[in-house]
Amino acid sequence: MKLPRRRFLHLLAGTAVVPTAAVLGQGTITSTGAIRVLERTHYYAKPGLAAEVLDVRRKASAVRVSIGLPAGEIFVKYPGGDGSEPDVAWQCTFADVAAREADLAARAASAEFESVRVQMRQLYARFERQVLAVASL
């Protein structure tokens, strides 16, 4: 089942009110507190544009820093992969749902960040965003 992004975010935000639980040993459940959130984006470059996608992703991370957000981490396709991997990936972990929502608001309010988004859209053939709750071990 594929959820639209906004619906998924609402569901994720709703779980923030319910204490999370971690399983320890044989069925023992204990509360772990707030939900950490991971956002990951995948960029599949148009043919011959992988280097440009990486350059623009670096620029986006620099803009993030300039507006007071963490840069996140950038990953590139590993030569030994099976070819299904994105050319460039980015990820950032947030302390909780509220921290990610504040990050989204800061990005939306930044004309410079939007300019980078417009530039990036010209370079990729496919884009994916994943938002995940970080599970405790």
PDB file of C-alpha atoms in Angstrom, residues 40-136:
ATOM      1  CA  ARG A  40      16.206  10.186   2.932  1.00  0.00           C
ATOM      2  CA  THR A  41      16.054  11.429  -0.656  1.00  0.00           C
ATOM      3  CA  HIS A  42      17.190   9.565  -3.768  1.00  0.00           C
ATOM      4  CA  TYR A  43      18.158  11.273  -7.013  1.00  0.00           C
ATOM      5  CA  TYR A  44      18.314   9.257 -10.234  1.00  0.00           C
ATOM      6  CA  ALA A  45      20.132  11.543 -12.664  1.00  0.00           C
ATOM      7  CA  LYS A  46      19.274  11.997 -16.307  1.00  0.00           C
ATOM      8  CA  PRO A  47      21.917  10.289 -18.471  1.00  0.00           C
ATOM      9  CA  GLY A  48      25.300  11.962 -18.106  1.00  0.00           C
ATOM     10  CA  LEU A  49      24.201  14.356 -15.342  1.00  0.00           C
ATOM     11  CA  ALA A  50      25.179  12.458 -12.161  1.00  0.00           C
ATOM     12  CA  ALA A  51      28.086  14.826 -11.396  1.00  0.00           C
ATOM     13  CA  GLU A  52      25.792  17.848 -11.743  1.00  0.00           C
ATOM     14  CA  VAL A  53      23.220  16.244  -9.438  1.00  0.00           C
ATOM     15  CA  LEU A  54      25.958  15.762  -6.834  1.00  0.00           C
ATOM     16  CA  ASP A  55      27.084  19.400  -7.217  1.00  0.00           C
ATOM     17  CA  VAL A  56      23.538  20.704  -6.756  1.00  0.00           C
ATOM     18  CA  ARG A  57      22.946  18.398  -3.754  1.00  0.00           C
ATOM     19  CA  ARG A  58      26.117  19.833  -2.192  1.00  0.00           C
ATOM     20  CA  LYS A  59      24.783  23.326  -2.881  1.00  0.00           C
ATOM     21  CA  ALA A  60      21.469  22.385  -1.223  1.00  0.00           C
ATOM     22  CA  SER A  61      23.337  21.192   1.870  1.00  0.00           C
ATOM     23  CA  ALA A  62      25.313  24.466   1.972  1.00  0.00           C
ATOM     24  CA  VAL A  63      22.043  26.420   1.759  1.00  0.00           C
ATOM     25  CA  ARG A  64      20.647  24.293   4.592  1.00  0.00           C
ATOM     26  CA  VAL A  65      23.604  25.291   6.763  1.00  0.00           C
ATOM     27  CA  SER A  66      23.216  28.980   5.797  1.00  0.00           C
ATOM     28  CA  ILE A  67      19.585  28.965   7.011  1.00  0.00           C
ATOM     29  CA  GLY A  68      20.480  27.246  10.288  1.00  0.00           C
ATOM     30  CA  LEU A  69      19.687  23.631   9.410  1.00  0.00           C
ATOM     31  CA  PRO A  70      21.984  20.604   9.608  1.00  0.00           C
ATOM     32  CA  ALA A  71      23.694  19.755   6.314  1.00  0.00           C
ATOM     33  CA  GLY A  72      22.738  16.086   6.439  1.00  0.00           C
ATOM     34  CA  GLU A  73      24.838  13.443   4.714  1.00  0.00           C
ATOM     35  CA  ILE A  74      25.354  12.922   0.990  1.00  0.00           C
ATOM     36  CA  PHE A  75      25.972   9.506  -0.564  1.00  0.00           C
ATOM     37  CA  VAL A  76      26.974   8.556  -4.108  1.00  0.00           C
ATOM     38  CA  LYS A  77      26.428   5.387  -6.090  1.00  0.00           C
ATOM     39  CA  TYR A  78      28.973   2.703  -5.251  1.00  0.00           C
ATOM     40  CA  PRO A  79      30.688   1.286  -8.371  1.00  0.00           C
ATOM     41  CA  GLY A  80      30.088  -2.324  -7.291  1.00  0.00           C
ATOM     42  CA  GLY A  81      26.314  -1.988  -6.948  1.00  0.00           C
ATOM     43  CA  ASP A  82      23.687  -3.724  -9.044  1.00  0.00           C
ATOM     44  CA  GLY A  83      22.755  -0.544 -10.944  1.00  0.00           C
ATOM     45  CA  SER A  84      19.419   0.012  -9.216  1.00  0.00           C
ATOM     46  CA  GLU A  85      20.870   2.483  -6.717  1.00  0.00           C
ATOM     47  CA  PRO A  86      20.295   6.216  -6.981  1.00  0.00           C
ATOM     48  CA  ASP A  87      23.163   8.286  -8.365  1.00  0.00           C
ATOM     49  CA  VAL A  88      23.039  10.534  -5.293  1.00  0.00           C
ATOM     50  CA  ALA A  89      21.276  10.162  -1.954  1.00  0.00           C
ATOM     51  CA  TRP A  90      20.921  12.518   0.994  1.00  0.00           C
ATOM     52  CA  GLN A  91      19.733  11.844   4.519  1.00  0.00           C
ATOM     53  CA  CYS A  92      19.235  13.646   7.779  1.00  0.00           C
ATOM     54  CA  THR A  93      18.054  12.418  11.163  1.00  0.00           C
ATOM     55  CA  PHE A  94      15.797  14.579  13.325  1.00  0.00           C
ATOM     56  CA  ALA A  95      15.334  14.343  17.091  1.00  0.00           C
ATOM     57  CA  ASP A  96      11.565  14.079  16.707  1.00  0.00           C
ATOM     58  CA  VAL A  97       8.610  14.842  14.439  1.00  0.00           C
ATOM     59  CA  ALA A  98       8.511  18.487  15.560  1.00  0.00           C
ATOM     60  CA  ALA A  99      12.168  18.973  14.582  1.00  0.00           C
ATOM     61  CA  ARG A 100      11.483  17.650  11.079  1.00  0.00           C
ATOM     62  CA  GLU A 101       8.390  19.836  10.747  1.00  0.00           C
ATOM     63  CA  ALA A 102      10.497  22.882  11.726  1.00  0.00           C
ATOM     64  CA  ASP A 103      13.094  21.837   9.132  1.00  0.00           C
ATOM     65  CA  LEU A 104      10.392  21.589   6.444  1.00  0.00           C
ATOM     66  CA  ALA A 105       9.087  25.045   7.367  1.00  0.00           C
ATOM     67  CA  ALA A 106      12.574  26.580   7.185  1.00  0.00           C
ATOM     68  CA  ARG A 107      13.135  25.038   3.744  1.00  0.00           C
ATOM     69  CA  ALA A 108       9.761  26.261   2.502  1.00  0.00           C
ATOM     70  CA  ALA A 109      10.494  29.803   3.729  1.00  0.00           C
ATOM     71  CA  SER A 110      13.864  29.966   1.950  1.00  0.00           C
ATOM     72  CA  ALA A 111      13.816  31.399  -1.578  1.00  0.00           C
ATOM     73  CA  GLU A 112      17.416  30.239  -1.989  1.00  0.00           C
ATOM     74  CA  PHE A 113      16.516  26.650  -1.116  1.00  0.00           C
ATOM     75  CA  GLU A 114      13.580  26.737  -3.536  1.00  0.00           C
ATOM     76  CA  SER A 115      15.949  27.985  -6.247  1.00  0.00           C
ATOM     77  CA  VAL A 116      18.178  24.953  -5.662  1.00  0.00           C
ATOM     78  CA  ARG A 117      15.126  22.674  -5.865  1.00  0.00           C
ATOM     79  CA  VAL A 118      14.176  24.164  -9.233  1.00  0.00           C
ATOM     80  CA  GLN A 119      17.724  23.629 -10.484  1.00  0.00           C
ATOM     81  CA  MET A 120      17.749  20.020  -9.250  1.00  0.00           C
ATOM     82  CA  ARG A 121      14.434  19.187 -10.968  1.00  0.00           C
ATOM     83  CA  GLN A 122      16.126  19.893 -14.317  1.00  0.00           C
ATOM     84  CA  LEU A 123      18.781  17.244 -13.618  1.00  0.00           C
ATOM     85  CA  TYR A 124      17.016  14.128 -12.409  1.00  0.00           C
ATOM     86  CA  ALA A 125      14.868  11.587 -14.185  1.00  0.00           C
ATOM     87  CA  ARG A 126      13.422  10.227 -10.928  1.00  0.00           C
ATOM     88  CA  PHE A 127      13.241  11.442  -7.337  1.00  0.00           C
ATOM     89  CA  GLU A 128      12.187   9.559  -4.205  1.00  0.00           C
ATOM     90  CA  ARG A 129      11.738  10.749  -0.635  1.00  0.00           C
ATOM     91  CA  GLN A 130      11.490   8.371   2.279  1.00  0.00           C
ATOM     92  CA  VAL A 131      10.535   9.408   5.802  1.00  0.00           C
ATOM     93  CA  LEU A 132      11.102   6.745   8.427  1.00  0.00           C
ATOM     94  CA  ALA A 133      10.809   6.436  12.195  1.00  0.00           C
ATOM     95  CA  VAL A 134      14.082   5.209  13.682  1.00  0.00           C
ATOM     96  CA  ALA A 135      13.540   1.932  15.552  1.00  0.00           C
ATOM     97  CA  SER A 136      15.424   1.155  18.718  1.00  0.00           C
TER      98      SER A 136
END
